[in-house]
Amino acid sequence: MNKLTATTLLVAVAASLAACSGETGGNPRPAEPAASTGATGSSAADQPGGPKIANPLDVSPYLGNPCELTPLPKLAAAGYTEPGEPKTEDDVAKVLAGPSCHWSGAEPGVGMTVQVQTGNRDSGIGGVAGLEKAKQSRQLGFLEQTEDIGGYPAYFAGQSDRRATGNCGLAVGIADDLTFTVTSLGYQGAQDSCENSVRVAGIVIDTLKGGA
């Protein structure tokens, strides 16, 4: 993937995030560019390795309906009681970022998106290594590792750190070449938005591990 194409990937997903943050009607949107980032055409020797995933998780059964990654009964504690809406057939989902599901909260402007970053994987820039390379090349403005979730590496990430404004993007590595993101939007601040993203990411991991 050349530099121009990789940058286009980042810009396209950033534009989708802007649409998501202003959406109150429950339409699905791609997640924040936390994990939808590109790398330049540098050699493999320059690529950051990132933590290796000892026990990769298989997300393929959920790509047709990513909403199933977060069963609705488990989302009730996070304040989401209505089914999410999947986004799997548009160009962003099929070519750029990957399939996603969006939920709207009870309050206007509050919402959450879960996205599987298959676009980055298929382009050879996926996984935590892709995040680190994007940060190194300044295509990703913010990347901060946090505690593992269910034994899998997790990072707060985005074009900028928007946690203080109640928008928290979280990327979790589930294979050496694959991450998923949880983006919480419209919350009161960093604590509640990131607590929601971490909680929901835990639900996704539990689902992928076969948890009830």
PDB file of C-alpha atoms in Angstrom:
ATOM      1  CA  MET A   1       0.000   0.000   0.000  1.00  0.00           C
ATOM      2  CA  ASN A   2       1.553   3.310  -1.038  1.00  0.00           C
ATOM      3  CA  LYS A   3       1.641   6.440   1.075  1.00  0.00           C
ATOM      4  CA  LEU A   4      -1.149   8.185  -0.830  1.00  0.00           C
ATOM      5  CA  THR A   5      -3.541   5.263  -0.467  1.00  0.00           C
ATOM      6  CA  ALA A   6      -2.745   4.835   3.218  1.00  0.00           C
ATOM      7  CA  THR A   7      -3.350   8.523   3.874  1.00  0.00           C
ATOM      8  CA  THR A   8      -6.635   8.327   1.982  1.00  0.00           C
ATOM      9  CA  LEU A   9      -7.676   5.502   4.296  1.00  0.00           C
ATOM     10  CA  LEU A  10      -7.034   7.661   7.355  1.00  0.00           C
ATOM     11  CA  VAL A  11      -8.842  10.709   5.967  1.00  0.00           C
ATOM     12  CA  ALA A  12     -11.866   8.698   4.875  1.00  0.00           C
ATOM     13  CA  VAL A  13     -12.382   7.173   8.273  1.00  0.00           C
ATOM     14  CA  ALA A  14     -11.808  10.518   9.987  1.00  0.00           C
ATOM     15  CA  ALA A  15     -14.617  11.990   7.908  1.00  0.00           C
ATOM     16  CA  SER A  16     -16.869   9.134   8.916  1.00  0.00           C
ATOM     17  CA  LEU A  17     -16.125   9.824  12.565  1.00  0.00           C
ATOM     18  CA  ALA A  18     -17.202  13.415  12.147  1.00  0.00           C
ATOM     19  CA  ALA A  19     -20.516  12.167  10.797  1.00  0.00           C
ATOM     20  CA  CYS A  20     -20.854   9.803  13.718  1.00  0.00           C
ATOM     21  CA  SER A  21     -20.280  12.460  16.345  1.00  0.00           C
ATOM     22  CA  GLY A  22     -23.158  14.520  15.015  1.00  0.00           C
ATOM     23  CA  GLU A  23     -25.566  11.631  14.541  1.00  0.00           C
ATOM     24  CA  THR A  24     -28.404  11.119  16.999  1.00  0.00           C
ATOM     25  CA  GLY A  25     -30.738   8.907  15.019  1.00  0.00           C
ATOM     26  CA  GLY A  26     -28.965   5.596  15.495  1.00  0.00           C
ATOM     27  CA  ASN A  27     -27.425   5.217  12.044  1.00  0.00           C
ATOM     28  CA  PRO A  28     -24.262   3.126  12.069  1.00  0.00           C
ATOM     29  CA  ARG A  29     -20.963   4.846  11.424  1.00  0.00           C
ATOM     30  CA  PRO A  30     -17.359   3.667  11.358  1.00  0.00           C
ATOM     31  CA  ALA A  31     -15.263   4.003  14.473  1.00  0.00           C
ATOM     32  CA  GLU A  32     -12.776   6.752  15.214  1.00  0.00           C
ATOM     33  CA  PRO A  33      -9.512   6.608  13.266  1.00  0.00           C
ATOM     34  CA  ALA A  34      -8.032   5.055  16.366  1.00  0.00           C
ATOM     35  CA  ALA A  35      -7.233   1.932  14.421  1.00  0.00           C
ATOM     36  CA  SER A  36      -8.013   3.056  10.904  1.00  0.00           C
ATOM     37  CA  THR A  37      -4.573   4.376  10.186  1.00  0.00           C
ATOM     38  CA  GLY A  38      -2.037   3.968   7.439  1.00  0.00           C
ATOM     39  CA  ALA A  39       1.662   3.416   7.202  1.00  0.00           C
ATOM     40  CA  THR A  40       4.184   4.783   4.767  1.00  0.00           C
ATOM     41  CA  GLY A  41       5.999   2.623   2.295  1.00  0.00           C
ATOM     42  CA  SER A  42       9.047   2.023   4.468  1.00  0.00           C
ATOM     43  CA  SER A  43      10.826  -1.292   4.615  1.00  0.00           C
ATOM     44  CA  ALA A  44       9.748  -4.141   6.864  1.00  0.00           C
ATOM     45  CA  ALA A  45      12.875  -3.614   8.950  1.00  0.00           C
ATOM     46  CA  ASP A  46      11.544  -0.177   9.948  1.00  0.00           C
ATOM     47  CA  GLN A  47       8.180  -1.531  11.070  1.00  0.00           C
ATOM     48  CA  PRO A  48       7.557  -1.475  14.831  1.00  0.00           C
ATOM     49  CA  GLY A  49       6.691  -4.970  15.936  1.00  0.00           C
ATOM     50  CA  GLY A  50       4.128  -4.279  18.643  1.00  0.00           C
ATOM     51  CA  PRO A  51       3.230  -6.920  21.229  1.00  0.00           C
ATOM     52  CA  LYS A  52       2.711 -10.344  19.700  1.00  0.00           C
ATOM     53  CA  ILE A  53      -0.691 -11.953  20.207  1.00  0.00           C
ATOM     54  CA  ALA A  54      -0.096 -15.371  21.721  1.00  0.00           C
ATOM     55  CA  ASN A  55      -3.728 -16.487  21.392  1.00  0.00           C
ATOM     56  CA  PRO A  56      -5.321 -14.759  18.398  1.00  0.00           C
ATOM     57  CA  LEU A  57      -9.099 -14.551  18.321  1.00  0.00           C
ATOM     58  CA  ASP A  58     -11.213 -15.479  15.299  1.00  0.00           C
ATOM     59  CA  VAL A  59     -13.639 -12.687  14.439  1.00  0.00           C
ATOM     60  CA  SER A  60     -14.722 -14.085  11.064  1.00  0.00           C
ATOM     61  CA  PRO A  61     -18.113 -15.430  12.274  1.00  0.00           C
ATOM     62  CA  TYR A  62     -19.130 -11.870  13.217  1.00  0.00           C
ATOM     63  CA  LEU A  63     -18.064  -9.938  10.137  1.00  0.00           C
ATOM     64  CA  GLY A  64     -21.492 -10.318   8.541  1.00  0.00           C
ATOM     65  CA  ASN A  65     -23.179  -8.838  11.614  1.00  0.00           C
ATOM     66  CA  PRO A  66     -20.716  -7.084  13.924  1.00  0.00           C
ATOM     67  CA  CYS A  67     -23.551  -6.165  16.292  1.00  0.00           C
ATOM     68  CA  GLU A  68     -23.421  -9.749  17.534  1.00  0.00           C
ATOM     69  CA  LEU A  69     -20.020  -9.029  19.080  1.00  0.00           C
ATOM     70  CA  THR A  70     -21.846  -7.221  21.885  1.00  0.00           C
ATOM     71  CA  PRO A  71     -25.039  -9.056  22.939  1.00  0.00           C
ATOM     72  CA  LEU A  72     -27.708  -6.551  23.883  1.00  0.00           C
ATOM     73  CA  PRO A  73     -28.306  -7.911  27.419  1.00  0.00           C
ATOM     74  CA  LYS A  74     -24.660  -7.187  28.238  1.00  0.00           C
ATOM     75  CA  LEU A  75     -24.938  -3.647  26.881  1.00  0.00           C
ATOM     76  CA  ALA A  76     -27.786  -2.746  29.220  1.00  0.00           C
ATOM     77  CA  ALA A  77     -25.323  -1.901  31.989  1.00  0.00           C
ATOM     78  CA  ALA A  78     -23.722   0.599  29.615  1.00  0.00           C
ATOM     79  CA  GLY A  79     -27.083   2.259  28.977  1.00  0.00           C
ATOM     80  CA  TYR A  80     -27.780   0.804  25.541  1.00  0.00           C
ATOM     81  CA  THR A  81     -31.114  -0.981  25.371  1.00  0.00           C
ATOM     82  CA  GLU A  82     -31.955  -0.775  21.661  1.00  0.00           C
ATOM     83  CA  PRO A  83     -30.344  -3.008  19.023  1.00  0.00           C
ATOM     84  CA  GLY A  84     -27.393  -1.599  17.160  1.00  0.00           C
ATOM     85  CA  GLU A  85     -27.331  -1.168  13.406  1.00  0.00           C
ATOM     86  CA  PRO A  86     -24.603  -2.835  11.358  1.00  0.00           C
ATOM     87  CA  LYS A  87     -22.622  -1.227   8.593  1.00  0.00           C
ATOM     88  CA  THR A  88     -21.139  -3.908   6.345  1.00  0.00           C
ATOM     89  CA  GLU A  89     -21.906  -3.123   2.714  1.00  0.00           C
ATOM     90  CA  ASP A  90     -20.723   0.427   2.022  1.00  0.00           C
ATOM     91  CA  ASP A  91     -17.274   1.278   0.662  1.00  0.00           C
ATOM     92  CA  VAL A  92     -15.900   2.248   4.074  1.00  0.00           C
ATOM     93  CA  ALA A  93     -16.872  -1.088   5.559  1.00  0.00           C
ATOM     94  CA  LYS A  94     -15.933  -3.272   2.594  1.00  0.00           C
ATOM     95  CA  VAL A  95     -12.778  -1.550   1.350  1.00  0.00           C
ATOM     96  CA  LEU A  96     -11.375   0.921   3.863  1.00  0.00           C
ATOM     97  CA  ALA A  97     -12.021   0.299   7.537  1.00  0.00           C
ATOM     98  CA  GLY A  98     -14.136  -2.781   8.095  1.00  0.00           C
ATOM     99  CA  PRO A  99     -17.583  -3.807   9.356  1.00  0.00           C
ATOM    100  CA  SER A 100     -19.032  -1.849  12.249  1.00  0.00           C
ATOM    101  CA  CYS A 101     -22.079  -1.519  14.465  1.00  0.00           C
ATOM    102  CA  HIS A 102     -23.410   1.683  15.985  1.00  0.00           C
ATOM    103  CA  TRP A 103     -25.642   2.199  19.003  1.00  0.00           C
ATOM    104  CA  SER A 104     -27.308   5.449  20.020  1.00  0.00           C
ATOM    105  CA  GLY A 105     -27.626   6.272  23.710  1.00  0.00           C
ATOM    106  CA  ALA A 106     -30.639   7.621  25.533  1.00  0.00           C
ATOM    107  CA  GLU A 107     -29.231  11.164  25.516  1.00  0.00           C
ATOM    108  CA  PRO A 108     -28.937  13.140  22.271  1.00  0.00           C
ATOM    109  CA  GLY A 109     -25.471  12.985  20.786  1.00  0.00           C
ATOM    110  CA  VAL A 110     -24.364  10.022  22.885  1.00  0.00           C
ATOM    111  CA  GLY A 111     -23.362   6.947  20.935  1.00  0.00           C
ATOM    112  CA  MET A 112     -20.930   4.107  20.525  1.00  0.00           C
ATOM    113  CA  THR A 113     -19.408   2.263  17.592  1.00  0.00           C
ATOM    114  CA  VAL A 114     -17.617  -1.087  17.471  1.00  0.00           C
ATOM    115  CA  GLN A 115     -15.563  -1.754  14.358  1.00  0.00           C
ATOM    116  CA  VAL A 116     -13.346  -4.605  13.200  1.00  0.00           C
ATOM    117  CA  GLN A 117     -10.341  -3.208  11.328  1.00  0.00           C
ATOM    118  CA  THR A 118     -10.206  -5.742   8.501  1.00  0.00           C
ATOM    119  CA  GLY A 119      -9.336  -3.050   5.956  1.00  0.00           C
ATOM    120  CA  ASN A 120      -6.011  -2.372   7.626  1.00  0.00           C
ATOM    121  CA  ARG A 121      -5.308  -6.085   7.947  1.00  0.00           C
ATOM    122  CA  ASP A 122      -6.053  -6.765   4.305  1.00  0.00           C
ATOM    123  CA  SER A 123      -3.836  -3.842   3.278  1.00  0.00           C
ATOM    124  CA  GLY A 124      -0.903  -5.125   5.316  1.00  0.00           C
ATOM    125  CA  ILE A 125      -1.003  -2.293   7.880  1.00  0.00           C
ATOM    126  CA  GLY A 126      -3.118  -3.959  10.552  1.00  0.00           C
ATOM    127  CA  GLY A 127      -2.640  -4.871  14.176  1.00  0.00           C
ATOM    128  CA  VAL A 128      -0.845  -2.993  16.918  1.00  0.00           C
ATOM    129  CA  ALA A 129       2.235  -2.803  14.693  1.00  0.00           C
ATOM    130  CA  GLY A 130       0.187  -0.766  12.232  1.00  0.00           C
ATOM    131  CA  LEU A 131      -0.902   1.602  14.997  1.00  0.00           C
ATOM    132  CA  GLU A 132       2.656   2.112  16.169  1.00  0.00           C
ATOM    133  CA  LYS A 133       3.901   2.698  12.635  1.00  0.00           C
ATOM    134  CA  ALA A 134       1.135   5.229  12.010  1.00  0.00           C
ATOM    135  CA  LYS A 135       2.069   7.083  15.182  1.00  0.00           C
ATOM    136  CA  GLN A 136       5.738   7.007  14.215  1.00  0.00           C
ATOM    137  CA  SER A 137       4.934   8.455  10.794  1.00  0.00           C
ATOM    138  CA  ARG A 138       2.608  11.073  12.353  1.00  0.00           C
ATOM    139  CA  GLN A 139      -0.453   9.816  10.530  1.00  0.00           C
ATOM    140  CA  LEU A 140      -1.854   9.043  13.973  1.00  0.00           C
ATOM    141  CA  GLY A 141      -1.614  11.920  16.406  1.00  0.00           C
ATOM    142  CA  PHE A 142      -2.390  10.128  19.656  1.00  0.00           C
ATOM    143  CA  LEU A 143      -1.542   6.637  20.865  1.00  0.00           C
ATOM    144  CA  GLU A 144      -1.374   5.664  24.537  1.00  0.00           C
ATOM    145  CA  GLN A 145      -1.166   2.107  25.783  1.00  0.00           C
ATOM    146  CA  THR A 146      -3.485   1.207  28.624  1.00  0.00           C
ATOM    147  CA  GLU A 147      -4.115  -1.969  30.627  1.00  0.00           C
ATOM    148  CA  ASP A 148      -4.690  -5.150  28.659  1.00  0.00           C
ATOM    149  CA  ILE A 149      -8.314  -6.138  28.190  1.00  0.00           C
ATOM    150  CA  GLY A 150      -8.934  -9.819  28.734  1.00  0.00           C
ATOM    151  CA  GLY A 151      -5.238 -10.451  28.124  1.00  0.00           C
ATOM    152  CA  TYR A 152      -5.113  -8.471  24.855  1.00  0.00           C
ATOM    153  CA  PRO A 153      -3.153  -5.218  24.316  1.00  0.00           C
ATOM    154  CA  ALA A 154      -5.250  -2.053  24.344  1.00  0.00           C
ATOM    155  CA  TYR A 155      -4.517   1.532  23.314  1.00  0.00           C
ATOM    156  CA  PHE A 156      -6.362   4.804  23.540  1.00  0.00           C
ATOM    157  CA  ALA A 157      -5.865   6.311  20.112  1.00  0.00           C
ATOM    158  CA  GLY A 158      -7.048   8.829  17.569  1.00  0.00           C
ATOM    159  CA  GLN A 159      -6.009  11.713  15.381  1.00  0.00           C
ATOM    160  CA  SER A 160      -5.939  13.713  18.615  1.00  0.00           C
ATOM    161  CA  ASP A 161      -6.638  13.098  22.293  1.00  0.00           C
ATOM    162  CA  ARG A 162     -10.332  13.942  22.635  1.00  0.00           C
ATOM    163  CA  ARG A 163     -10.984  12.158  25.901  1.00  0.00           C
ATOM    164  CA  ALA A 164     -11.487  15.354  27.887  1.00  0.00           C
ATOM    165  CA  THR A 165     -14.386  16.247  25.587  1.00  0.00           C
ATOM    166  CA  GLY A 166     -16.108  12.906  26.207  1.00  0.00           C
ATOM    167  CA  ASN A 167     -14.935  11.111  23.072  1.00  0.00           C
ATOM    168  CA  CYS A 168     -12.809   8.031  23.671  1.00  0.00           C
ATOM    169  CA  GLY A 169     -11.384   5.765  20.971  1.00  0.00           C
ATOM    170  CA  LEU A 170      -9.937   2.446  22.096  1.00  0.00           C
ATOM    171  CA  ALA A 171      -8.129  -0.092  19.902  1.00  0.00           C
ATOM    172  CA  VAL A 172      -7.523  -3.687  20.987  1.00  0.00           C
ATOM    173  CA  GLY A 173      -5.183  -6.125  19.254  1.00  0.00           C
ATOM    174  CA  ILE A 174      -6.724  -9.570  18.780  1.00  0.00           C
ATOM    175  CA  ALA A 175      -4.199 -10.906  16.242  1.00  0.00           C
ATOM    176  CA  ASP A 176      -0.780  -9.778  15.081  1.00  0.00           C
ATOM    177  CA  ASP A 177      -2.451  -8.148  12.073  1.00  0.00           C
ATOM    178  CA  LEU A 178      -5.886  -7.223  13.417  1.00  0.00           C
ATOM    179  CA  THR A 179      -7.458  -4.800  15.881  1.00  0.00           C
ATOM    180  CA  PHE A 180     -10.983  -3.793  16.698  1.00  0.00           C
ATOM    181  CA  THR A 181     -12.040  -0.400  18.010  1.00  0.00           C
ATOM    182  CA  VAL A 182     -14.657   0.869  20.416  1.00  0.00           C
ATOM    183  CA  THR A 183     -15.461   4.562  20.096  1.00  0.00           C
ATOM    184  CA  SER A 184     -17.634   6.295  22.697  1.00  0.00           C
ATOM    185  CA  LEU A 185     -18.930   9.728  21.719  1.00  0.00           C
ATOM    186  CA  GLY A 186     -20.824  12.518  23.446  1.00  0.00           C
ATOM    187  CA  TYR A 187     -20.025  11.589  27.041  1.00  0.00           C
ATOM    188  CA  GLN A 188     -19.334  13.995  29.904  1.00  0.00           C
ATOM    189  CA  GLY A 189     -15.578  13.549  30.007  1.00  0.00           C
ATOM    190  CA  ALA A 190     -12.616  11.217  29.816  1.00  0.00           C
ATOM    191  CA  GLN A 191     -13.581   8.954  32.692  1.00  0.00           C
ATOM    192  CA  ASP A 192     -17.086   7.991  31.638  1.00  0.00           C
ATOM    193  CA  SER A 193     -16.333   7.798  27.914  1.00  0.00           C
ATOM    194  CA  CYS A 194     -13.252   5.624  28.372  1.00  0.00           C
ATOM    195  CA  GLU A 195     -14.905   3.488  31.027  1.00  0.00           C
ATOM    196  CA  ASN A 196     -17.616   2.751  28.481  1.00  0.00           C
ATOM    197  CA  SER A 197     -15.101   1.909  25.752  1.00  0.00           C
ATOM    198  CA  VAL A 198     -13.163  -0.395  28.073  1.00  0.00           C
ATOM    199  CA  ARG A 199     -16.349  -2.081  29.317  1.00  0.00           C
ATOM    200  CA  VAL A 200     -17.621  -2.722  25.808  1.00  0.00           C
ATOM    201  CA  ALA A 201     -14.226  -3.933  24.598  1.00  0.00           C
ATOM    202  CA  GLY A 202     -14.326  -6.473  27.417  1.00  0.00           C
ATOM    203  CA  ILE A 203     -17.685  -7.682  26.153  1.00  0.00           C
ATOM    204  CA  VAL A 204     -16.255  -8.112  22.652  1.00  0.00           C
ATOM    205  CA  ILE A 205     -13.292 -10.088  23.967  1.00  0.00           C
ATOM    206  CA  ASP A 206     -15.589 -12.265  26.063  1.00  0.00           C
ATOM    207  CA  THR A 207     -17.752 -12.954  23.011  1.00  0.00           C
ATOM    208  CA  LEU A 208     -14.753 -13.885  20.870  1.00  0.00           C
ATOM    209  CA  LYS A 209     -13.516 -16.214  23.602  1.00  0.00           C
ATOM    210  CA  GLY A 210     -16.882 -17.963  23.553  1.00  0.00           C
ATOM    211  CA  GLY A 211     -18.170 -16.482  26.806  1.00  0.00           C
ATOM    212  CA  ALA A 212     -21.869 -16.678  27.570  1.00  0.00           C
TER     213      ALA A 212
END
